[in-house]
Structure formats: structure tokens, C-alpha cells
Coordinates of C-alpha atoms and ligand atoms in Angstrom, one line a residue:
Chain A
X128 CA 75.8 72.0 7.0
X129 CA 73.9 73.6 4.1
X130 CA 75.2 73.3 0.6
X131 CA 73.9 74.9 -2.4
X132 CA 72.8 72.8 -5.2
X133 CA 71.2 72.5 -8.5
X134 CA 67.3 72.1 -9.0
X135 CA 66.1 71.6 -12.8
X136 CA 62.1 71.8 -12.3
X137 CA 59.9 71.2 -15.1
X138 CA 57.0 74.1 -14.9
X139 CA 53.9 73.9 -17.3
X140 CA 50.5 71.9 -17.8
X141 CA 49.1 70.4 -20.3
X142 CA 49.4 72.8 -23.2
X143 CA 53.1 73.0 -22.6
X144 CA 55.5 73.8 -20.1
X145 CA 59.4 74.2 -19.4
X146 CA 62.3 73.3 -17.3
X147 CA 63.4 75.8 -14.2
X148 CA 66.7 75.9 -12.7
X149 CA 67.0 77.4 -9.3
X150 CA 69.8 77.0 -7.1
X151 CA 68.8 76.5 -3.4
X152 CA 70.3 75.0 -0.2
X153 CA 70.3 71.3 1.1
X154 CA 70.7 70.6 4.3
X155 CA 72.5 67.5 6.3
X156 CA 70.0 64.6 5.9
X157 CA 67.3 66.3 3.7
X158 CA 65.2 64.5 1.1
X159 CA 64.2 66.0 -2.3
X160 CA 60.8 67.0 -1.4
X161 CA 62.4 69.2 1.4
X162 CA 64.3 71.0 -1.1
X163 CA 61.2 71.4 -3.2
X164 CA 59.4 72.9 -0.4
X165 CA 62.2 75.3 0.2
X166 CA 62.3 76.4 -3.6
X167 CA 58.4 77.1 -2.6
X168 CA 59.2 79.2 0.1
X169 CA 61.6 81.4 -1.1
X170 CA 61.7 81.1 -5.0
X171 CA 58.4 79.8 -6.9
X172 CA 56.0 80.4 -4.2
X173 CA 53.0 79.5 -7.1
X174 CA 55.0 75.8 -7.8
X175 CA 52.7 73.0 -7.5
X176 CA 53.5 69.6 -5.8
X177 CA 51.9 67.1 -4.1
X178 CA 52.5 65.6 -1.0
X179 CA 50.9 64.2 2.4
X180 CA 52.6 62.5 5.0
X181 CA 57.0 62.7 4.3
X182 CA 57.2 59.6 5.6
X183 CA 56.6 57.0 2.3
X184 CA 53.7 56.0 3.1
X185 CA 51.0 57.8 1.6
X186 CA 52.1 57.5 -2.1
X187 CA 51.4 61.3 -3.0
X188 CA 55.1 62.7 -3.8
X189 CA 55.3 60.2 -6.7
X190 CA 57.7 62.4 -9.3
X191 CA 60.2 61.5 -11.5
X192 CA 64.0 62.7 -10.3
X193 CA 66.8 62.2 -12.7
X194 CA 64.3 60.4 -15.1
X195 CA 63.4 57.6 -12.6
X196 CA 60.0 57.5 -11.1
X197 CA 60.3 58.0 -7.4
X198 CA 58.9 59.1 -3.8
X199 CA 60.8 62.4 -3.4
X200 CA 60.1 62.1 0.0
X201 CA 62.2 58.8 0.0
X202 CA 64.6 60.2 -2.4
X203 CA 67.9 61.0 0.2
X204 CA 70.0 64.3 -1.0
X205 CA 73.3 62.9 -0.1
X206 CA 72.9 60.2 -3.1
X207 CA 73.4 62.8 -5.7
X208 CA 77.0 63.8 -6.1
X209 CA 78.5 67.3 -5.5
X210 CA 77.7 69.8 -7.9
X211 CA 75.4 67.6 -10.1
X212 CA 72.0 69.1 -11.4
X213 CA 69.1 67.3 -10.3
X214 CA 66.3 66.9 -12.8
X215 CA 62.6 66.9 -11.1
X216 CA 59.2 66.0 -13.5
X217 CA 56.1 65.0 -13.2
X218 CA 55.2 61.4 -13.9
X219 CA 55.4 61.1 -17.4
X220 CA 52.9 58.3 -17.9
X221 CA 49.8 60.3 -16.9
X222 CA 48.0 63.6 -17.9
X223 CA 50.0 67.0 -16.3
X224 CA 48.1 69.2 -14.4
X225 CA 50.2 71.8 -13.1
X226 CA 54.2 71.6 -12.6
X227 CA 54.5 68.4 -10.6
X228 CA 51.3 67.2 -10.0
X229 CA 49.7 64.7 -12.5
X230 CA 46.1 63.6 -13.0
X231 CA 46.0 59.7 -11.7
X232 CA 42.5 59.2 -12.4
X233 CA 43.6 56.4 -14.8
X234 CA 44.1 54.6 -11.6
X235 CA 41.0 54.9 -9.8
X236 CA 39.1 53.8 -13.1
X237 CA 41.4 50.6 -13.2
X238 CA 40.6 49.7 -9.6
X239 CA 36.8 49.9 -10.0
X240 CA 37.1 47.4 -12.8
X241 CA 38.1 44.6 -10.4
X242 CA 35.4 42.7 -8.5
X243 CA 36.0 43.2 -4.8
X244 CA 36.4 40.0 -2.4
X245 CA 33.7 37.9 -2.6
X246 CA 33.5 36.2 0.6
X247 CA 31.2 32.8 0.9
X248 CA 27.6 34.0 1.0
X249 CA 27.1 32.6 4.6
X250 CA 30.0 34.0 6.0
X251 CA 28.7 36.2 9.0
X252 CA 30.7 39.3 9.8
X253 CA 33.3 38.3 12.4
X254 CA 33.2 35.0 11.5
X255 CA 35.6 34.9 8.9
X256 CA 38.5 32.3 9.9
X257 CA 41.8 31.4 8.1
X258 CA 45.3 30.4 8.6
X259 CA 48.6 32.7 9.0
X260 CA 50.1 30.8 6.0
X261 CA 47.1 30.6 3.8
X262 CA 46.8 34.7 3.8
X263 CA 50.8 35.3 3.7
X264 CA 51.2 35.6 0.3
X265 CA 48.2 38.5 -0.3
X266 CA 49.5 40.4 2.8
X267 CA 52.4 41.2 0.7
X268 CA 50.3 43.1 -1.5
X269 CA 48.8 44.7 1.2
X270 CA 51.8 47.0 1.8
X271 CA 50.8 48.8 -1.7
X272 CA 50.7 52.5 -0.6
X273 CA 49.3 53.7 -4.0
X274 CA 52.1 55.4 -5.7
X275 CA 51.4 54.4 -8.7
X276 CA 55.3 54.6 -9.7
X277 CA 54.6 51.0 -11.0
X278 CA 52.0 52.2 -12.9
X279 CA 53.8 54.9 -14.4
X280 CA 57.1 53.2 -15.1
X281 CA 55.2 50.4 -16.9
X282 CA 56.2 50.5 -20.6
X283 CA 53.1 48.8 -22.1
X284 CA 51.1 52.2 -21.0
X285 CA 54.1 54.7 -20.5
X286 CA 55.2 54.1 -24.1
X287 CA 51.6 53.6 -25.7
X288 CA 48.8 55.5 -24.6
X289 CA 46.6 53.4 -26.7
X290 CA 47.0 50.5 -24.1
X291 CA 45.5 52.2 -21.4
X292 CA 41.9 51.0 -21.9
X293 CA 42.9 47.7 -22.2
X294 CA 45.7 47.1 -19.4
X295 CA 44.8 47.3 -15.6
X296 CA 49.0 47.2 -14.9
X297 CA 51.0 45.9 -11.9
X298 CA 49.2 47.6 -9.3
X299 CA 46.2 46.2 -10.1
X300 CA 47.5 42.5 -10.9
X301 CA 48.9 42.5 -7.4
X302 CA 45.2 43.2 -6.2
X303 CA 44.0 40.3 -8.7
X304 CA 46.5 37.9 -7.1
X305 CA 45.8 39.0 -4.1
X306 CA 42.2 38.0 -4.2
X307 CA 42.5 34.7 -6.4
X308 CA 45.0 33.7 -3.9
X309 CA 42.9 34.6 -1.0
X310 CA 41.5 31.6 0.9
X311 CA 38.0 32.3 1.4
X312 CA 37.7 34.4 -1.7
X313 CA 34.6 32.7 -3.5
X314 CA 34.9 34.5 -7.0
X315 CA 36.8 31.8 -9.4
X316 CA 37.1 33.4 -12.7
X317 CA 39.7 36.0 -11.4
X318 CA 42.6 34.3 -13.7
X319 CA 40.6 34.0 -17.1
X320 CA 39.2 38.0 -16.5
X321 CA 43.0 38.8 -15.5
X322 CA 43.8 37.3 -18.9
X323 CA 40.9 38.5 -21.0
X324 CA 39.7 41.8 -19.2
X325 CA 42.6 43.3 -17.7
X326 CA 45.6 42.7 -20.1
X327 CA 47.8 40.4 -18.1
X328 CA 49.2 38.9 -21.2
X329 CA 50.1 42.2 -22.1
X330 CA 53.0 42.5 -19.5
X331 CA 56.2 41.0 -20.6
X332 CA 57.6 40.2 -17.2
X333 CA 60.3 43.4 -17.8
X334 CA 60.3 44.0 -14.0
X335 CA 60.1 47.8 -13.9
X336 CA 57.7 48.0 -11.5
X337 CA 59.3 45.5 -9.2
X338 CA 62.4 48.2 -9.5
X339 CA 60.5 51.1 -8.7
X340 CA 58.1 50.1 -5.8
X341 CA 59.2 51.8 -3.1
X342 CA 57.5 49.6 -0.5
X343 CA 59.8 46.7 -2.3
X344 CA 56.8 44.4 -2.8
X345 CA 58.0 41.7 -6.0
X346 CA 55.2 42.5 -7.9
X347 CA 56.7 40.4 -10.9
X348 CA 57.9 37.5 -9.2
X349 CA 55.0 37.2 -6.0
X350 CA 51.9 38.4 -8.4
X351 CA 52.4 38.8 -12.2
X352 CA 54.2 35.3 -12.8
X353 CA 52.4 33.4 -10.6
X354 CA 48.8 34.9 -12.1
X355 CA 50.3 34.1 -15.7
X356 CA 51.3 30.6 -14.5
X357 CA 47.6 30.0 -13.4
X358 CA 46.0 31.9 -16.3
X359 CA 48.1 29.1 -18.2
X360 CA 46.2 26.4 -16.2
X361 CA 43.1 27.3 -16.9
X362 CA 43.6 28.5 -20.4
X363 CA 46.6 27.1 -22.5
X364 CA 47.3 23.8 -20.5
X365 CA 45.6 20.9 -22.3
X366 CA 46.2 18.4 -19.8
X367 CA 45.0 20.8 -17.3
X368 CA 41.9 21.6 -18.9
X369 CA 40.7 18.2 -19.3
X370 CA 41.2 17.4 -15.7
X371 CA 39.3 20.4 -14.7
X372 CA 36.6 19.1 -17.4
X373 CA 36.7 15.8 -15.4
X374 CA 36.4 17.3 -12.0
X375 CA 34.5 20.0 -12.8
X376 CA 36.3 22.9 -11.2
X377 CA 38.5 25.4 -12.8
X378 CA 40.4 26.2 -9.1
X379 CA 42.5 23.9 -6.9
X380 CA 41.8 23.6 -3.2
Chain B
X86 CA 57.8 57.0 -28.9
X87 CA 54.2 58.3 -28.8
X88 CA 53.7 57.3 -25.5
X89 CA 55.5 60.0 -23.2
X90 CA 54.9 62.3 -25.6
X91 CA 51.2 61.8 -25.7
X92 CA 48.8 64.6 -25.7
X93 CA 48.2 66.0 -22.3
X94 CA 51.2 64.5 -20.5
X95 CA 54.1 66.9 -19.7
X96 CA 55.8 68.2 -23.0
X97 CA 59.2 66.7 -22.7
X98 CA 61.1 66.1 -25.6
X99 CA 63.6 63.6 -24.0
X100 CA 63.4 60.1 -24.4
X101 CA 64.7 59.7 -20.8
X102 CA 66.0 62.0 -18.6
X103 CA 67.9 59.2 -16.5
X104 CA 71.8 60.2 -16.0
X105 CA 73.1 56.6 -14.9
X106 CA 74.4 54.1 -17.6
X107 CA 71.1 53.1 -18.2
X108 CA 72.4 51.2 -21.6
X109 CA 75.0 48.8 -19.9
X110 CA 73.1 46.3 -18.8
X111 CA 71.0 45.7 -22.0
X112 CA 74.2 45.8 -24.3
X113 CA 76.2 43.0 -21.3
X114 CA 73.2 40.8 -22.0
X115 CA 73.5 41.2 -25.9
X116 CA 77.4 41.0 -25.7
X117 CA 77.7 37.7 -23.3
X118 CA 73.8 35.8 -25.4
X119 CA 76.0 36.9 -28.9
X120 CA 79.1 35.1 -27.9
X121 CA 77.2 31.7 -26.7
X122 CA 75.0 32.0 -29.6
X123 CA 78.1 32.2 -31.9
X124 CA 80.2 29.6 -29.8
X125 CA 76.9 27.0 -29.2
X126 CA 76.4 27.2 -33.2
X127 CA 79.7 26.4 -33.9
X128 CA 80.0 23.5 -31.8
X129 CA 76.3 22.1 -32.7
X130 CA 77.6 22.2 -36.5
X131 CA 81.0 20.9 -36.0
X132 CA 79.9 17.2 -35.4
X133 CA 83.1 16.3 -33.7
X134 CA 85.2 16.4 -30.8
X135 CA 82.4 15.8 -28.5
X136 CA 83.5 12.6 -26.5
X137 CA 86.5 11.4 -24.7
X138 CA 86.7 7.8 -24.6
X139 CA 88.9 7.7 -21.9
X140 CA 87.1 8.8 -18.8
X141 CA 83.8 8.5 -21.0
X142 CA 82.9 12.5 -21.0
X143 CA 80.3 13.6 -23.4
X144 CA 79.6 17.3 -24.3
X145 CA 76.0 18.6 -22.9
X146 CA 75.8 19.9 -26.4
X147 CA 75.6 16.3 -27.8
X148 CA 73.7 14.3 -24.5
X149 CA 71.4 12.1 -25.1
X150 CA 73.6 11.4 -28.8
X151 CA 70.9 9.7 -30.8
X152 CA 72.0 8.8 -34.5
X153 CA 73.7 6.2 -35.8
X154 CA 76.5 9.4 -36.6
X155 CA 76.9 9.6 -32.8
X156 CA 80.4 8.2 -31.9
X157 CA 81.1 4.8 -30.6
X158 CA 79.9 4.4 -27.0
X159 CA 77.4 7.4 -26.8
X160 CA 74.6 6.0 -28.0
X161 CA 73.0 5.1 -24.6
X162 CA 69.7 5.6 -25.9
X163 CA 69.7 3.6 -29.4
X164 CA 69.7 5.4 -32.7
X165 CA 66.1 6.9 -32.9
X166 CA 67.3 9.8 -34.9
X167 CA 68.0 10.1 -38.5
X168 CA 71.6 11.2 -38.9
X169 CA 70.9 13.0 -42.4
X170 CA 68.2 14.8 -43.7
X171 CA 67.4 15.2 -47.9
X172 CA 71.0 14.1 -48.4
X173 CA 72.8 16.4 -45.9
X174 CA 74.1 14.9 -43.1
X175 CA 72.5 16.7 -39.7
X176 CA 74.7 16.7 -36.0
X177 CA 73.5 14.9 -33.4
X178 CA 73.5 18.0 -31.3
X179 CA 70.6 19.8 -33.6
X180 CA 68.3 16.7 -33.1
X181 CA 68.1 17.9 -29.4
X182 CA 68.9 21.6 -29.4
X183 CA 65.2 22.7 -29.3
X184 CA 64.2 21.2 -26.1
X185 CA 67.5 23.2 -24.2
X186 CA 66.9 26.1 -26.3
X187 CA 63.1 26.0 -26.2
X188 CA 63.3 25.8 -22.5
X189 CA 65.5 28.9 -22.3
X190 CA 63.7 31.1 -24.7
X191 CA 60.6 30.5 -22.9
X192 CA 62.2 31.1 -19.6
X193 CA 60.7 33.9 -17.4
X194 CA 64.0 35.5 -16.6
X195 CA 65.6 35.1 -20.4
X196 CA 62.4 36.5 -21.5
X197 CA 62.9 39.7 -19.7
X198 CA 66.6 39.7 -20.4
X199 CA 66.1 39.4 -24.0
X200 CA 63.0 41.4 -24.2
X201 CA 65.0 44.5 -22.8
X202 CA 68.7 43.7 -24.5
X203 CA 67.3 42.5 -28.0
X204 CA 64.3 44.2 -28.6
X205 CA 64.2 47.0 -26.3
X206 CA 60.7 47.1 -24.9
X207 CA 61.5 48.8 -23.0
X208 CA 65.6 48.6 -23.0
X209 CA 65.6 50.0 -19.4
X210 CA 62.9 51.2 -17.0
X211 CA 61.6 54.7 -18.0
X212 CA 63.3 54.6 -21.2
X213 CA 60.9 55.1 -23.9
X214 CA 61.0 52.2 -26.1
X215 CA 61.6 52.5 -30.1
X216 CA 58.3 50.6 -31.1
X217 CA 55.1 52.2 -32.5
X218 CA 52.8 49.3 -31.3
X219 CA 52.9 46.9 -28.4
X220 CA 50.7 44.0 -27.9
X221 CA 53.0 41.7 -25.4
X222 CA 52.6 38.6 -25.2
X223 CA 48.5 38.1 -26.2
X224 CA 49.5 37.3 -30.1
X225 CA 51.3 34.8 -31.9
X226 CA 54.3 34.3 -31.9
X227 CA 54.8 35.7 -28.1
X228 CA 51.3 33.8 -27.1
X229 CA 53.7 30.6 -27.1
X230 CA 55.4 31.5 -24.3
X231 CA 52.5 29.8 -22.0
X232 CA 54.1 26.5 -23.2
X233 CA 57.3 27.0 -20.9
X234 CA 55.8 24.0 -18.9
X235 CA 56.2 21.6 -21.4
X236 CA 59.9 22.9 -22.1
X237 CA 60.3 22.6 -17.8
X238 CA 59.5 18.9 -18.2
X239 CA 61.8 18.3 -20.9
X240 CA 64.3 19.7 -19.3
X241 CA 63.8 17.7 -16.2
X242 CA 64.3 14.7 -18.5
X243 CA 67.7 16.4 -20.0
X244 CA 68.5 17.2 -16.5
X245 CA 68.4 13.4 -15.3
X246 CA 70.4 12.2 -18.5
X247 CA 73.2 14.8 -18.0
X248 CA 73.4 13.7 -14.2
X249 CA 73.5 9.8 -15.7
X250 CA 76.5 11.3 -17.8
X251 CA 78.3 12.6 -14.7
X252 CA 77.9 9.3 -13.1
X253 CA 79.2 7.6 -16.4
X254 CA 82.3 9.9 -15.7
X255 CA 83.2 8.2 -12.7
X256 CA 86.1 6.4 -14.6
X257 CA 90.2 6.2 -13.7
X258 CA 92.8 6.1 -16.4
X259 CA 92.9 2.4 -16.6
X260 CA 88.8 2.4 -17.4
X261 CA 87.8 1.1 -13.9
X262 CA 86.3 3.0 -11.1
X263 CA 87.8 6.8 -10.9
X264 CA 87.7 10.1 -11.0
X265 CA 89.1 13.0 -13.3
X266 CA 88.7 16.7 -13.4
X267 CA 86.3 15.7 -16.4
X268 CA 84.2 14.3 -14.0
X269 CA 84.1 17.1 -11.5
X270 CA 83.2 19.6 -14.6
X271 CA 80.2 17.3 -15.8
X272 CA 79.2 16.8 -12.0
X273 CA 79.3 20.8 -11.4
X274 CA 77.1 20.9 -15.0
X275 CA 74.6 18.6 -14.3
X276 CA 74.3 20.6 -10.7
X277 CA 74.0 24.3 -12.0
X278 CA 71.2 22.8 -14.2
X279 CA 69.2 21.2 -11.3
X280 CA 69.6 24.5 -9.9
X281 CA 68.4 26.2 -12.9
X282 CA 65.5 23.8 -13.0
X283 CA 64.5 23.6 -9.4
X284 CA 64.2 27.6 -9.3
X285 CA 62.3 27.8 -12.3
X286 CA 59.0 30.1 -12.0
X287 CA 56.8 27.0 -13.3
X288 CA 58.4 24.7 -10.7
X289 CA 57.5 27.0 -7.8
X290 CA 53.8 27.0 -9.3
X291 CA 53.3 23.5 -9.9
X292 CA 55.1 22.5 -6.5
X293 CA 52.8 24.7 -4.3
X294 CA 52.1 28.0 -5.9
X295 CA 49.1 26.9 -7.6
X296 CA 47.1 26.0 -4.5
X297 CA 44.5 28.2 -2.5
X298 CA 45.0 27.0 0.8
X299 CA 48.6 25.8 1.6
X300 CA 47.0 24.6 5.6
X301 CA 45.7 21.6 3.9
X302 CA 49.0 20.9 2.0
X303 CA 51.6 21.2 4.3
X304 CA 54.2 18.7 2.4
X305 CA 54.0 21.0 -0.4
X306 CA 53.9 24.4 1.5
X307 CA 57.2 23.5 3.0
X308 CA 58.2 22.2 -0.6
X309 CA 57.3 25.7 -2.4
X310 CA 59.0 28.0 0.8
X311 CA 62.3 25.9 -0.4
X312 CA 62.0 26.5 -4.1
X313 CA 60.9 30.1 -3.4
X314 CA 64.3 30.6 -2.1
X315 CA 66.0 29.4 -4.8
X316 CA 63.5 31.0 -7.1
X317 CA 64.6 34.5 -6.0
X318 CA 68.2 33.5 -7.5
X319 CA 66.9 32.3 -11.1
X320 CA 68.2 34.8 -12.8
X321 CA 71.7 33.9 -11.2
X322 CA 71.4 30.3 -12.1
X323 CA 70.5 31.1 -15.6
X324 CA 73.4 32.8 -16.0
X325 CA 76.1 30.5 -14.4
X326 CA 74.2 27.3 -15.8
X327 CA 74.6 28.7 -19.1
X328 CA 78.5 29.5 -18.4
X329 CA 78.6 25.8 -17.1
X330 CA 76.8 24.0 -20.0
X331 CA 79.6 26.0 -22.4
X332 CA 82.7 25.6 -20.0
X333 CA 81.5 21.8 -20.0
X334 CA 81.4 21.4 -23.7
X335 CA 84.9 23.6 -24.3
X336 CA 86.5 21.5 -21.6
X337 CA 85.8 18.1 -23.7
X338 CA 86.5 19.9 -26.6
X339 CA 89.9 21.1 -25.6
X340 CA 90.8 17.2 -24.2
X341 CA 89.4 15.8 -27.3
X342 CA 91.4 17.6 -29.3
X343 CA 94.4 17.2 -27.4
X344 CA 95.0 20.7 -26.3
X345 CA 94.7 19.5 -22.5
X346 CA 95.0 16.4 -20.9
X347 CA 92.0 15.4 -18.2
X348 CA 93.9 14.9 -15.3
X349 CA 92.9 11.7 -13.3
X350 CA 92.8 11.8 -9.6
X351 CA 92.7 8.3 -9.4
Ligands
SF4_288 S1 56.8 43.5 -15.4 FE1 54.9 43.6 -16.6 S2 53.8 44.7 -15.5 FE2 55.7 45.3 -14.5 S3 56.5 47.2 -15.4 FE3 57.1 45.4 -17.0 S4 55.5 45.1 -17.9 FE4 55.0 46.3 -16.7
SF4_289 S1 52.8 48.3 -6.0 FE1 54.2 49.2 -5.3 S2 55.2 50.8 -6.6 FE2 53.0 50.0 -7.7 S3 51.4 51.1 -6.2 FE3 52.1 50.0 -4.9 S4 53.7 50.6 -3.5 FE4 53.4 52.0 -5.3
FES290 S1 54.4 62.6 0.9 FE1 53.6 60.5 1.3 S2 54.8 59.3 0.1 FE2 55.6 60.9 -0.1
FES291 S1 63.3 27.9 -16.6 FE1 63.3 30.0 -15.9 S2 61.3 30.7 -15.3 FE2 61.2 28.3 -15.9

């Protein structure tokens, strides 16, 4: 059964823009992205929106719906009240390209700043062996679909453009944690660089990244806080520091 | 607020477009924490009604009681601390206050709670914060949050002492072995404090989180999985243990002032 709904869509580009309110039908079982597509098909043919899978797995349709960073393809229409006007805007932490499409290249730059997985030099392809319990923690972080909703909501950069140069953001803290917890990774200074180059200390663990992650990755509890504790081990704990000097190693088996 | 209004971002005036009651949670946090602070400050300075001789109940705010100002029967660990400073009498509660206070102030969960509610950084997700500059926990004084583990260790000592207090409270009306409502109150308080400490992120890290190879440490791995389950509820334990401490203290104050009587089971 179709019912009419009011959609307030932000349209514009980096020079300016405004809200346009349209009334459009929504059918049983539809999601916000369906309705935006209907608007595109029937009323605003040049409305720009990015999407790919419509299954919550490609991370393309990130936008802000009633002020909350969300995937448009995973936000069901029946979660809104009858007669409610739904406001849709592009992500507000990144430069806008057009309408609902933003330039997320900040995230690709940050990804490149993180040294990749470094297996032991003598390990030949196909020879890597590890136990399930040793990789389990890292596997949670592999669920990431790179929607960058966590990056968008993180106040460190959302509210402070100037911090972008020194802050990698939650998506990349889980990447660093994934590698630092990896049983075969040999790079031993990930904790130190997390704090000194990637801005882990800027995070004040207020958990908005965790709140918006569509993959329900427990970013703060399972990656950021454990990394903060590991940083304390190597940088701020005199007892551990002394122990590591005596045993001549920074890491622990 | 320069952030969401920065150049090249979508030009949207509103600080947030959220339509839900996002302000409710920070407001409730401020209300509860401020109420606790007012009550705890009053009690810490009151310097009386913290011990009930019949049944041996001591308030968690005053245990361990460490100065010669402590009432008879409470100085389990001698009188290490001063009872006055520069001519001012100081309450024994103030001598130990720094430990539980520091533990909770540096707790990862309370940090989230007060950064959001008191410091509005951010007040809620996707609601622009009012600050012009932000450096997180990279500078003094907030870099000191990295010392949480020392307060965690101190907290364990306090938990042990408060557990001991709960066992000392197994007294009947005649002074022999017995049990009263007060015993249960102290026991519940100690249990909640243990749950709070055991679910702590530092605890999770210490028992196993810092390891790279769980498979080489099966016992620690098992412990880590258990602590991880508790850790999931750390925020809840943070609140109930806070209420627990306040309630235990209030109960002892009411018994001590004679407002209520401590019922003895046997
Ligand atoms: S927990 Fe840290 S990384 Fe996540 S949104 Fe908050 S400040 Fe950003
Ligand atoms: S961690 Fe979650 S919110 Fe962040 S990019 Fe990955 S899937 Fe998206
Ligand atoms: S379209 Fe792929 S996640 Fe929404
Ligand atoms: S007590 Fe809350 S994290 Fe340690």
C-alpha cells in the first residue's frame, strides 16, 4: 500500500545549496534509497546520489537522514512516523560534490598512511599458519564495508576541519588494531605510531563511531580502547617500559 | 562549530538536523552525577554517622578509616593519616577520596559520560560541539587519563578492604556471629564494586587483551573471554556500583542517626 511522504532533500554543490521538499509515494517494505530513486525517476531527474548494492554491503549510499549518519539502503521507511518530514543531506564532515554525493577521498589518503600487513620475510605464499583464536579479534574489523559513517560522525574531524591532517579516524584505528593484534604481523611500532602519527590520543572515546557503524563493529570497545591500553604499555607505563628495556622487546607474545 | 560549516562542505546552517531527543541523555547524566557529587561532598565533610557499632557497619566513604579522628572500632589499619592540616580538622573520608574518585574520573566509560554531558564534546552524535579547538587526550591535563591502570590497581585494594568490611559486618545483635540488613547492604556494595572493577577495560587488557597469541596462553585467553563478557556491561556496572556506594552510605547514616533501625536476621 503506497502512502505519500514528505522528503526534504539538500541540493547544491560546494558553492552553496538549499533544501527542496518533495512529496512522493512510499510502498510497503521500502527503504529511503528506494524513495530517493522514485524522486529521481519522477521529479528531480538530475538529483545526484551514490549507491551500488542496495544491500548494505558496498558502503556507497552513506548520507545523513534526519541528522543521523546512515546507509540509505538500510533505513526502512516504516521507522518514520506517519506524516513526518524526512530530511536527507549529504555527509557533513566531507566536501560536497553535488547534492547527496560527497568527496570521501580524505579516507583514501588516510588509508595509504598506514603501513600494510608485514608478514615474516621468509614466509612463502600459502605457508601462513595461524590459530583461529589468534585471528578472531582481527576478523571482527574485516567486516568493515568502508561506508565512512564512523569517520563522518567523529567529532574530532566533523567539528574541527583542522584536525584532519593529524587524525586517521575510527575506521583506520580498527585497521591499526587489526594489524597490531594479527599473529603474523611483524611491524612492531604500530602502537607508538598510532599515538604519534595517526592521532589515537585525539579520540576521547565518546563512541559515536560505534553508534553509527552499520556492521555493528564495536570500534571503541574492541579496537580503540585496547589500542589506547597498548599505547600506555609502551609509552606511559614506567613499570612496563622498564620491563621492556630489560627484556629488550616492546611487544609481547 | 567551524567544522560542519567549513569551506566546501554542504552549506547547512543547523548545528544538527537530528529530530530525536538527543539532549535527554547528557541532561540525565549531568543530573545524576551532580546529585551524587552533592551528596558525596556533604557526607565527606560531615565527618560523623559513618559507623554503626552494633553490627559493625562502616560506610564505604570512610573505609579504610586512617586517622586518629576515626571513631572507636574503625581504625583497622592504624592511624597513618593526619586528622588535621594547618589547624583545620580533616575528615578521614578526604584522606582516601582521591582513589575512588581518580578511578572513576579516569574510567573509559565515565570519560565518555562526562565528555559528552559536562564538556559537550560532543553532546550527542552528529550534534556540533561548541568548542573552537579540540586536542582530545593528547595534552595536559587530559593526557593523564593514560594513568587509569594505577587507579585500577588501587581500586582492587579498596575492593578487598570493603569486602573485608562486609565480612566484619556478620554480627548478631549481641555482638556474636549473625547477620543484619546492613550486612547484606555492605555485601551487595562490595559485589557491585568487584563487578565494576572486573569489567574494567584495563582489567580486560591486563588479563589477556595485550597478548598477540592467545593460543600460547590458554588460561589467560579463557579469562579474557569471561572478562570480555563483563566488559560489555561495564557502563551498567559503573552506574549501579555508584548507586550502591551512595545507598550503602545512606543506609548507615540513617541507622547511625537513629532514623531507622538495622534489622537483625539472627
Ligand atoms: S570514539 Fe573516538 S574515534 Fe570514535 S567517534 Fe568518538 S572520538 Fe571519534
Ligand atoms: S567501521 Fe563501520 S562505520 Fe566505519 S567505515 Fe567500517 S563499516 Fe562503516
Ligand atoms: S547501496 Fe550499498 S550499502 Fe547502500
Ligand atoms: S573502570 Fe571503567 S574502564 Fe576501567
